Short mmCIF file of N, CA and C in Angstrom, two decimals:
data_model
loop_
_atom_site.label_atom_id
_atom_site.label_comp_id
_atom_site.label_asym_id
_atom_site.label_seq_id
_atom_site.Cartn_x
_atom_site.Cartn_y
_atom_site.Cartn_z
N UNK A 1 91.74 70.60 94.73
CA UNK A 1 93.35 71.13 95.04
C UNK A 1 93.46 72.62 95.62
N UNK A 2 92.33 73.27 95.16
CA UNK A 2 92.29 74.57 95.80
C UNK A 2 92.17 74.78 97.26
N UNK A 3 91.28 73.78 97.93
CA UNK A 3 91.37 73.90 99.20
C UNK A 3 92.10 73.27 99.96
N UNK A 4 93.21 72.24 99.26
CA UNK A 4 94.50 71.81 99.79
C UNK A 4 95.42 72.88 99.83
N UNK A 5 95.49 73.81 99.05
CA UNK A 5 96.63 74.64 98.91
C UNK A 5 96.12 75.77 100.18
N UNK A 6 94.67 76.28 100.06
CA UNK A 6 94.51 77.14 101.23
C UNK A 6 94.62 76.64 102.64
N UNK A 7 94.32 75.42 102.87
CA UNK A 7 94.66 74.75 103.82
C UNK A 7 96.09 74.78 104.29
N UNK A 8 96.92 74.36 103.55
CA UNK A 8 98.24 74.59 103.79
C UNK A 8 98.90 75.96 103.74
N UNK A 9 98.43 76.93 103.36
CA UNK A 9 98.65 78.08 103.72
C UNK A 9 98.37 78.81 104.93
N UNK A 10 97.14 78.01 105.68
CA UNK A 10 96.77 78.70 106.73
C UNK A 10 97.26 77.93 107.68
N UNK A 11 97.98 76.67 107.67
CA UNK A 11 98.82 76.13 108.59
C UNK A 11 99.78 77.24 109.00
N UNK A 12 100.60 76.77 110.23
CA UNK A 12 101.99 77.68 110.58
C UNK A 12 103.01 77.72 109.59
N UNK A 13 104.07 78.56 109.64
CA UNK A 13 105.07 78.75 108.94
C UNK A 13 105.90 77.56 109.01
N UNK A 14 107.21 77.24 108.54
CA UNK A 14 107.76 76.51 108.87
C UNK A 14 109.37 77.17 109.26
N UNK A 15 110.44 76.56 109.83
CA UNK A 15 111.55 76.96 110.43
C UNK A 15 112.49 78.16 109.42
N UNK A 16 111.97 77.91 108.34
CA UNK A 16 112.82 78.70 107.27
C UNK A 16 111.87 80.20 107.06
N UNK A 17 110.73 80.55 107.84
CA UNK A 17 110.06 81.27 107.76
C UNK A 17 109.98 82.40 108.74
N UNK A 18 110.22 83.86 108.40
CA UNK A 18 109.98 84.90 109.47
C UNK A 18 108.48 85.52 109.48
N UNK A 19 107.82 85.46 110.25
CA UNK A 19 106.61 86.08 110.39
C UNK A 19 106.08 87.29 110.79
N UNK A 20 105.99 88.54 110.19
CA UNK A 20 106.18 89.80 110.86
C UNK A 20 104.28 90.13 110.59
N UNK A 21 103.98 90.72 111.73
CA UNK A 21 102.70 91.32 111.71
C UNK A 21 102.68 92.87 111.49
N UNK A 22 101.88 93.55 110.93
CA UNK A 22 101.67 95.02 110.66
C UNK A 22 100.38 95.54 110.58
N UNK A 23 99.82 96.26 111.06
CA UNK A 23 98.77 96.99 111.16
C UNK A 23 98.77 98.39 110.35
N UNK A 24 99.77 99.11 109.53
CA UNK A 24 100.03 100.09 108.77
C UNK A 24 100.52 101.05 109.79
N UNK A 25 100.74 101.09 110.97
CA UNK A 25 101.29 102.03 112.09
C UNK A 25 102.84 102.51 111.84
N UNK A 26 103.45 103.32 111.95
CA UNK A 26 104.80 103.44 112.02
C UNK A 26 105.62 102.44 112.90
N UNK A 27 105.12 102.16 113.74
CA UNK A 27 105.70 101.23 114.75
C UNK A 27 106.03 99.63 113.87
N UNK A 28 104.83 99.44 113.37
CA UNK A 28 104.77 98.24 112.58
C UNK A 28 105.55 98.19 111.25
N UNK A 29 105.43 99.44 110.90
CA UNK A 29 106.33 99.65 109.52
C UNK A 29 107.81 99.39 109.84
N UNK A 30 108.25 99.66 111.00
CA UNK A 30 109.78 99.65 111.54
C UNK A 30 109.88 97.89 111.59
N UNK A 31 108.70 97.30 112.19
CA UNK A 31 108.81 95.84 112.35
C UNK A 31 109.30 95.08 110.88
N UNK A 32 108.16 95.49 110.01
CA UNK A 32 108.34 95.08 108.51
C UNK A 32 109.82 95.38 108.00
N UNK A 33 110.20 96.70 108.10
CA UNK A 33 111.41 96.84 107.52
C UNK A 33 112.61 95.83 108.50
N UNK A 34 112.63 95.67 109.57
CA UNK A 34 113.36 94.93 110.18
C UNK A 34 113.35 93.45 109.77
N UNK A 35 112.30 93.03 109.52
CA UNK A 35 111.82 91.48 109.06
C UNK A 35 112.33 91.31 107.94
N UNK A 36 112.41 92.30 107.19
CA UNK A 36 112.63 92.15 105.74
C UNK A 36 113.93 92.20 105.38
N UNK A 37 114.88 92.93 106.31
CA UNK A 37 116.58 93.02 106.45
C UNK A 37 116.74 91.60 106.92
N UNK A 38 116.17 90.99 108.09
CA UNK A 38 116.64 89.79 108.27
C UNK A 38 116.52 89.19 107.32
N UNK A 39 115.44 88.71 106.67
CA UNK A 39 115.06 87.80 105.61
C UNK A 39 116.05 87.99 104.51
N UNK A 40 116.16 89.11 103.92
CA UNK A 40 117.35 89.04 102.84
C UNK A 40 118.88 88.54 103.50
N UNK A 41 119.06 89.19 104.72
CA UNK A 41 120.44 88.33 105.46
C UNK A 41 120.64 86.78 105.38
N UNK A 42 119.35 86.22 105.87
CA UNK A 42 119.45 85.11 106.38
C UNK A 42 118.91 84.22 105.07
N UNK A 43 118.36 84.54 104.13
CA UNK A 43 117.69 83.64 103.00
C UNK A 43 116.29 83.09 103.33
N UNK A 44 115.79 83.68 104.34
CA UNK A 44 114.90 82.85 104.86
C UNK A 44 113.50 83.74 103.95
N UNK A 45 112.19 82.96 103.86
CA UNK A 45 111.00 83.71 103.50
C UNK A 45 110.41 84.39 104.42
N UNK A 46 109.59 85.41 103.91
CA UNK A 46 108.47 86.19 104.76
C UNK A 46 107.14 86.06 104.72
N UNK A 47 106.54 86.04 105.74
CA UNK A 47 105.29 85.88 105.78
C UNK A 47 104.42 87.05 106.61
N UNK A 48 103.93 87.99 105.83
CA UNK A 48 103.80 89.24 106.40
C UNK A 48 101.84 89.01 106.64
N UNK A 49 101.61 89.25 107.97
CA UNK A 49 100.44 89.20 108.24
C UNK A 49 99.60 90.64 108.85
N UNK A 50 98.39 90.38 108.32
CA UNK A 50 97.64 91.71 108.96
C UNK A 50 96.28 91.30 109.35
N UNK A 51 95.92 91.27 110.78
CA UNK A 51 94.46 90.95 110.98
C UNK A 51 93.77 92.31 110.96
N UNK A 52 92.62 92.00 111.00
CA UNK A 52 91.61 93.32 111.09
C UNK A 52 90.48 92.62 111.77
N UNK A 53 89.71 93.36 112.60
CA UNK A 53 88.53 93.02 113.35
C UNK A 53 87.30 94.25 113.16
N UNK A 54 86.19 94.00 112.89
CA UNK A 54 85.47 94.94 112.49
C UNK A 54 85.11 95.67 113.55
N UNK A 55 85.05 95.10 114.86
CA UNK A 55 84.67 95.74 116.26
C UNK A 55 85.80 96.56 116.75
N UNK A 56 87.03 96.14 116.83
CA UNK A 56 88.23 96.39 117.15
C UNK A 56 88.69 97.75 116.25
N UNK A 57 88.60 97.60 115.10
CA UNK A 57 89.08 98.66 114.10
C UNK A 57 88.07 99.70 114.30
N UNK A 58 86.67 99.50 114.22
CA UNK A 58 85.56 100.40 114.45
C UNK A 58 86.17 101.52 115.48
N UNK A 59 86.71 101.03 116.32
CA UNK A 59 87.08 102.00 117.61
C UNK A 59 88.32 102.91 117.33
N UNK A 60 89.06 102.35 116.45
CA UNK A 60 90.22 102.94 116.24
C UNK A 60 90.12 103.81 114.76
N UNK A 61 89.84 103.45 113.67
CA UNK A 61 89.55 103.81 112.62
C UNK A 61 87.98 103.84 112.17
N UNK A 62 87.76 104.89 111.21
CA UNK A 62 86.32 105.18 110.72
C UNK A 62 85.82 104.22 109.79
N UNK A 63 86.57 102.96 109.78
CA UNK A 63 86.36 102.06 108.52
C UNK A 63 85.11 101.38 108.54
N UNK A 64 84.17 101.07 107.81
CA UNK A 64 83.13 100.06 107.80
C UNK A 64 83.61 98.77 107.41
N UNK A 65 83.06 97.40 107.77
CA UNK A 65 83.64 96.32 107.55
C UNK A 65 84.22 96.16 106.52
N UNK A 66 83.96 96.40 104.99
CA UNK A 66 84.80 96.06 103.98
C UNK A 66 85.78 97.00 103.62
N UNK A 67 85.29 98.20 104.07
CA UNK A 67 86.34 99.26 104.32
C UNK A 67 87.77 98.80 104.95
N UNK A 68 87.49 98.02 106.12
CA UNK A 68 88.67 97.48 107.14
C UNK A 68 89.43 96.58 106.17
N UNK A 69 88.88 95.61 105.71
CA UNK A 69 89.55 94.83 104.77
C UNK A 69 90.18 95.24 103.60
N UNK A 70 89.70 96.25 102.93
CA UNK A 70 90.38 96.83 101.86
C UNK A 70 91.59 97.54 102.11
N UNK A 71 91.45 98.18 103.48
CA UNK A 71 92.42 98.86 104.15
C UNK A 71 93.77 97.90 104.19
N UNK A 72 93.20 96.97 105.02
CA UNK A 72 94.10 95.77 105.49
C UNK A 72 95.24 95.15 104.18
N UNK A 73 94.44 95.08 102.90
CA UNK A 73 94.85 94.28 101.35
C UNK A 73 96.04 95.39 101.08
N UNK A 74 95.72 96.89 100.97
CA UNK A 74 96.47 97.83 100.71
C UNK A 74 97.86 97.86 101.74
N UNK A 75 97.54 97.53 103.12
CA UNK A 75 98.73 97.35 103.95
C UNK A 75 99.66 96.28 103.51
N UNK A 76 99.05 95.33 103.25
CA UNK A 76 99.82 94.29 102.90
C UNK A 76 100.35 94.10 101.49
N UNK A 77 99.91 94.70 100.47
CA UNK A 77 100.28 95.16 99.26
C UNK A 77 101.86 95.94 99.35
N UNK A 78 101.69 97.03 100.18
CA UNK A 78 102.79 97.83 100.15
C UNK A 78 104.07 96.82 100.97
N UNK A 79 103.62 96.39 101.88
CA UNK A 79 104.77 95.59 102.58
C UNK A 79 105.14 94.58 101.56
N UNK A 80 104.60 93.77 100.87
CA UNK A 80 104.79 93.01 99.83
C UNK A 80 105.74 93.54 99.04
N UNK A 81 105.46 94.42 98.34
CA UNK A 81 106.17 95.44 97.35
C UNK A 81 107.78 95.65 97.87
N UNK A 82 107.62 95.99 99.19
CA UNK A 82 109.09 96.55 99.61
C UNK A 82 110.04 95.32 99.75
N UNK A 83 109.27 94.09 100.15
CA UNK A 83 110.08 92.89 100.62
C UNK A 83 110.57 92.32 99.00
N UNK A 84 109.99 92.48 97.95
CA UNK A 84 109.94 91.83 96.84
C UNK A 84 111.22 92.71 96.21
N UNK A 85 111.24 94.08 96.56
CA UNK A 85 112.21 95.06 96.10
C UNK A 85 113.73 94.75 96.79
N UNK A 86 113.79 94.20 97.68
CA UNK A 86 115.12 93.75 98.50
C UNK A 86 115.24 91.97 98.18
N UNK A 87 114.44 91.72 97.08
CA UNK A 87 114.66 90.26 96.73
C UNK A 87 114.21 89.21 97.89
N UNK A 88 113.47 89.29 98.63
CA UNK A 88 112.92 88.30 99.57
C UNK A 88 111.43 87.89 98.95
N UNK A 89 111.75 86.46 99.25
CA UNK A 89 110.55 85.73 98.95
C UNK A 89 109.34 86.01 100.05
N UNK A 90 108.02 86.34 99.44
CA UNK A 90 107.29 86.92 100.52
C UNK A 90 105.90 86.46 100.16
N UNK A 91 104.82 86.12 101.41
CA UNK A 91 103.72 85.73 101.39
C UNK A 91 102.79 86.64 102.03
N UNK A 92 101.63 86.83 102.21
CA UNK A 92 100.87 87.81 102.71
C UNK A 92 99.50 86.79 103.46
N UNK A 93 99.31 87.43 104.50
CA UNK A 93 97.95 86.85 105.03
C UNK A 93 97.31 88.01 105.42
N UNK A 94 95.97 88.08 104.97
CA UNK A 94 94.83 89.20 105.49
C UNK A 94 93.81 87.93 105.97
N UNK A 95 93.58 88.24 107.64
CA UNK A 95 92.29 87.75 108.19
C UNK A 95 91.53 88.28 109.13
N UNK A 96 90.41 88.16 109.09
CA UNK A 96 89.34 88.76 110.44
C UNK A 96 89.64 88.27 111.52
N UNK A 97 89.67 88.87 112.81
CA UNK A 97 90.22 88.10 113.99
C UNK A 97 91.01 89.21 114.70
N UNK A 98 90.97 88.48 116.10
CA UNK A 98 91.84 89.18 117.03
C UNK A 98 93.61 89.13 116.42
N UNK A 99 94.30 90.03 116.48
CA UNK A 99 95.32 90.13 116.00
C UNK A 99 96.51 89.24 116.74
N UNK A 100 96.55 89.00 118.07
CA UNK A 100 97.44 88.51 118.59
C UNK A 100 97.24 86.72 118.29
N UNK A 101 95.95 86.33 118.54
CA UNK A 101 95.61 84.96 118.06
C UNK A 101 96.17 84.64 116.72
N UNK A 102 95.78 85.67 115.89
CA UNK A 102 96.27 85.27 114.27
C UNK A 102 97.44 85.28 114.12
N UNK A 103 98.52 86.06 114.78
CA UNK A 103 99.80 86.23 114.53
C UNK A 103 100.31 85.04 115.41
N UNK A 104 99.79 84.56 116.33
CA UNK A 104 100.82 83.51 116.76
C UNK A 104 100.59 82.09 116.19
N UNK A 105 99.07 81.90 115.59
CA UNK A 105 98.65 80.90 114.81
C UNK A 105 99.60 80.66 113.72
N UNK A 106 99.96 81.84 112.77
CA UNK A 106 100.37 82.04 111.71
C UNK A 106 102.00 81.63 111.76
N UNK A 107 102.42 82.22 113.44
CA UNK A 107 104.08 81.88 113.36
C UNK A 107 104.26 80.50 114.01
N UNK A 108 103.45 79.68 114.17
CA UNK A 108 103.50 78.38 114.59
C UNK A 108 104.63 77.75 113.74
N UNK A 109 105.79 77.05 114.17
CA UNK A 109 106.64 76.43 113.70
C UNK A 109 107.84 77.29 112.87
N UNK A 110 107.58 78.84 112.99
CA UNK A 110 108.27 79.73 111.96
C UNK A 110 109.74 80.02 112.88
N UNK A 111 110.51 80.42 112.19
CA UNK A 111 111.97 80.54 112.70
C UNK A 111 111.87 81.74 113.80
N UNK A 112 110.66 83.06 113.52
CA UNK A 112 110.70 83.82 114.30
C UNK A 112 109.26 84.76 113.97
N UNK A 113 108.84 85.40 115.29
CA UNK A 113 107.90 86.31 114.88
C UNK A 113 108.19 87.67 115.16
N UNK A 114 108.13 88.59 114.21
CA UNK A 114 108.37 90.00 114.42
C UNK A 114 107.13 91.00 114.57
N UNK A 115 107.15 91.78 115.60
CA UNK A 115 105.86 92.93 116.22
C UNK A 115 106.21 94.00 116.39
N UNK A 116 105.79 95.18 116.10
CA UNK A 116 105.91 96.26 116.59
C UNK A 116 105.30 96.48 118.11
N UNK A 117 105.96 97.40 118.76
CA UNK A 117 105.72 97.53 120.42
C UNK A 117 104.32 98.12 120.68
N UNK A 118 103.65 98.76 119.62
CA UNK A 118 102.37 99.13 119.98
C UNK A 118 101.93 99.44 118.46
N UNK A 119 100.64 99.65 118.68
CA UNK A 119 99.98 99.76 117.16
C UNK A 119 99.54 101.06 117.00
N UNK A 120 98.41 101.01 116.29
CA UNK A 120 97.89 102.09 115.63
C UNK A 120 96.68 102.55 116.11
N UNK A 121 96.57 104.15 116.27
CA UNK A 121 95.45 104.97 117.16
C UNK A 121 95.67 105.05 118.62
N UNK A 122 94.97 106.07 118.77
CA UNK A 122 94.84 106.31 120.14
C UNK A 122 94.12 105.52 121.11
N UNK A 123 93.10 104.74 120.90
CA UNK A 123 92.79 103.65 121.42
C UNK A 123 93.41 102.77 121.88
N UNK A 124 94.36 102.11 120.70
CA UNK A 124 95.28 101.25 121.09
C UNK A 124 96.25 101.48 121.79
N UNK A 125 96.82 102.66 121.87
CA UNK A 125 98.11 103.24 122.68
C UNK A 125 97.72 102.72 124.24
N UNK A 126 96.20 103.40 124.24
CA UNK A 126 95.96 103.19 125.87
C UNK A 126 96.13 101.69 126.22
N UNK A 127 96.12 100.61 125.22
CA UNK A 127 96.41 99.12 125.88
C UNK A 127 97.74 98.94 125.33
N UNK A 128 99.16 100.09 125.54
CA UNK A 128 100.16 99.82 124.92
C UNK A 128 100.77 98.24 124.94
N UNK A 129 100.96 97.77 123.97
CA UNK A 129 101.50 96.79 123.83
C UNK A 129 100.94 95.23 123.85
N UNK A 130 99.69 95.67 123.75
CA UNK A 130 98.79 94.27 124.04
C UNK A 130 99.02 93.27 123.20
N UNK A 131 98.70 93.70 121.96
CA UNK A 131 99.24 92.36 120.86
C UNK A 131 100.44 91.87 120.89
N UNK A 132 101.76 92.78 121.06
CA UNK A 132 103.11 92.18 121.42
C UNK A 132 103.14 91.59 122.83
N UNK A 133 102.15 91.71 123.81
CA UNK A 133 102.58 91.42 124.99
C UNK A 133 101.93 89.95 124.93
N UNK A 134 101.11 89.89 124.20
CA UNK A 134 100.29 88.18 124.07
C UNK A 134 101.17 87.68 123.25
N UNK A 135 101.66 88.10 122.09
CA UNK A 135 102.56 87.26 121.44
C UNK A 135 103.67 86.72 121.81
N UNK A 136 104.17 87.81 122.87
CA UNK A 136 105.48 87.22 123.33
C UNK A 136 105.03 86.01 124.49
N UNK A 137 103.69 86.05 124.96
CA UNK A 137 103.41 85.01 126.15
C UNK A 137 103.07 83.71 125.20
N UNK A 138 102.54 83.69 124.45
CA UNK A 138 101.72 82.56 123.40
C UNK A 138 102.47 82.09 122.35
N UNK A 139 103.46 82.81 121.83
CA UNK A 139 104.21 82.19 120.49
C UNK A 139 105.04 81.02 120.61
N UNK A 140 105.12 80.55 119.82
CA UNK A 140 105.82 79.00 120.12
C UNK A 140 107.32 79.10 119.32
N UNK A 141 107.44 80.28 118.86
CA UNK A 141 108.49 80.25 118.28
C UNK A 141 109.38 81.90 119.03
N UNK A 142 110.49 82.20 118.68
CA UNK A 142 111.05 83.62 119.24
C UNK A 142 110.22 84.59 118.83
N UNK A 143 109.89 85.59 119.53
CA UNK A 143 109.30 86.74 119.30
C UNK A 143 110.25 87.98 119.33
N UNK A 144 110.41 89.02 118.40
CA UNK A 144 111.12 90.19 118.42
C UNK A 144 110.19 91.17 118.27
N UNK A 145 110.47 92.35 119.58
CA UNK A 145 109.22 93.12 119.57
C UNK A 145 110.41 94.60 119.14
N UNK A 146 109.72 95.32 117.91
CA UNK A 146 110.60 96.22 117.44
C UNK A 146 110.19 97.63 118.18
N UNK A 147 110.52 98.20 118.62
CA UNK A 147 110.44 99.65 119.39
C UNK A 147 110.13 100.64 118.49
N UNK A 148 109.35 101.32 118.45
CA UNK A 148 108.63 102.51 117.77
C UNK A 148 109.71 103.47 118.06
N UNK A 149 109.59 104.66 117.43
CA UNK A 149 110.33 105.90 117.83
C UNK A 149 109.14 106.75 118.57
N UNK A 150 109.66 107.17 119.70
CA UNK A 150 108.96 108.00 120.59
C UNK A 150 108.17 109.21 119.80
N UNK A 151 107.08 109.46 119.96
CA UNK A 151 106.42 110.71 119.72
C UNK A 151 106.85 112.19 119.99
N UNK A 152 107.32 113.19 119.16
CA UNK A 152 107.57 114.58 119.79
C UNK A 152 106.40 114.87 121.13
N UNK A 153 107.02 115.77 121.89
CA UNK A 153 106.25 116.03 123.24
C UNK A 153 105.02 116.37 122.61
N UNK A 154 105.01 117.39 121.62
CA UNK A 154 103.90 118.23 120.96
C UNK A 154 102.73 117.01 120.78
N UNK A 155 103.25 115.92 120.36
CA UNK A 155 102.14 114.91 119.58
C UNK A 155 101.85 113.77 120.70
N UNK A 156 102.53 113.94 122.08
CA UNK A 156 102.25 112.91 122.78
C UNK A 156 101.06 113.03 123.33
N UNK A 157 100.37 112.02 123.98
CA UNK A 157 98.85 111.84 124.23
C UNK A 157 98.99 111.55 125.83
#
């Protein structure tokens, strides 16, 4: 039965589920807050997803492979705790692989997918919105892209 539960959990969400992706960045945290609020108002469940890839994460953060997974689990734990604090039914999913592909798969059949407009780190900002753009192009459900707050001029790159 463990395999059946795992397989069911890895299939797409249902129409009563909001899927939100997070990488722990400020913009992703805004997306998580928005998704929590919407789930609380609509009575929908929340699926919080974090994708990590050793190759791309190595360009953004100084973590090795096991550390990247541990950091991802901590990001999900914080987001899950916040959702529960607001009375939202929540599940999390941590997986290794390309973020956009994993988010699109997780959101198959969902009410909506929520993502931040850009990710974490300087390298990611060079590809501004690549994950959100791919989600908008390929998701089978509505996608809400939550804008981040612009950085002060002194922090702009």
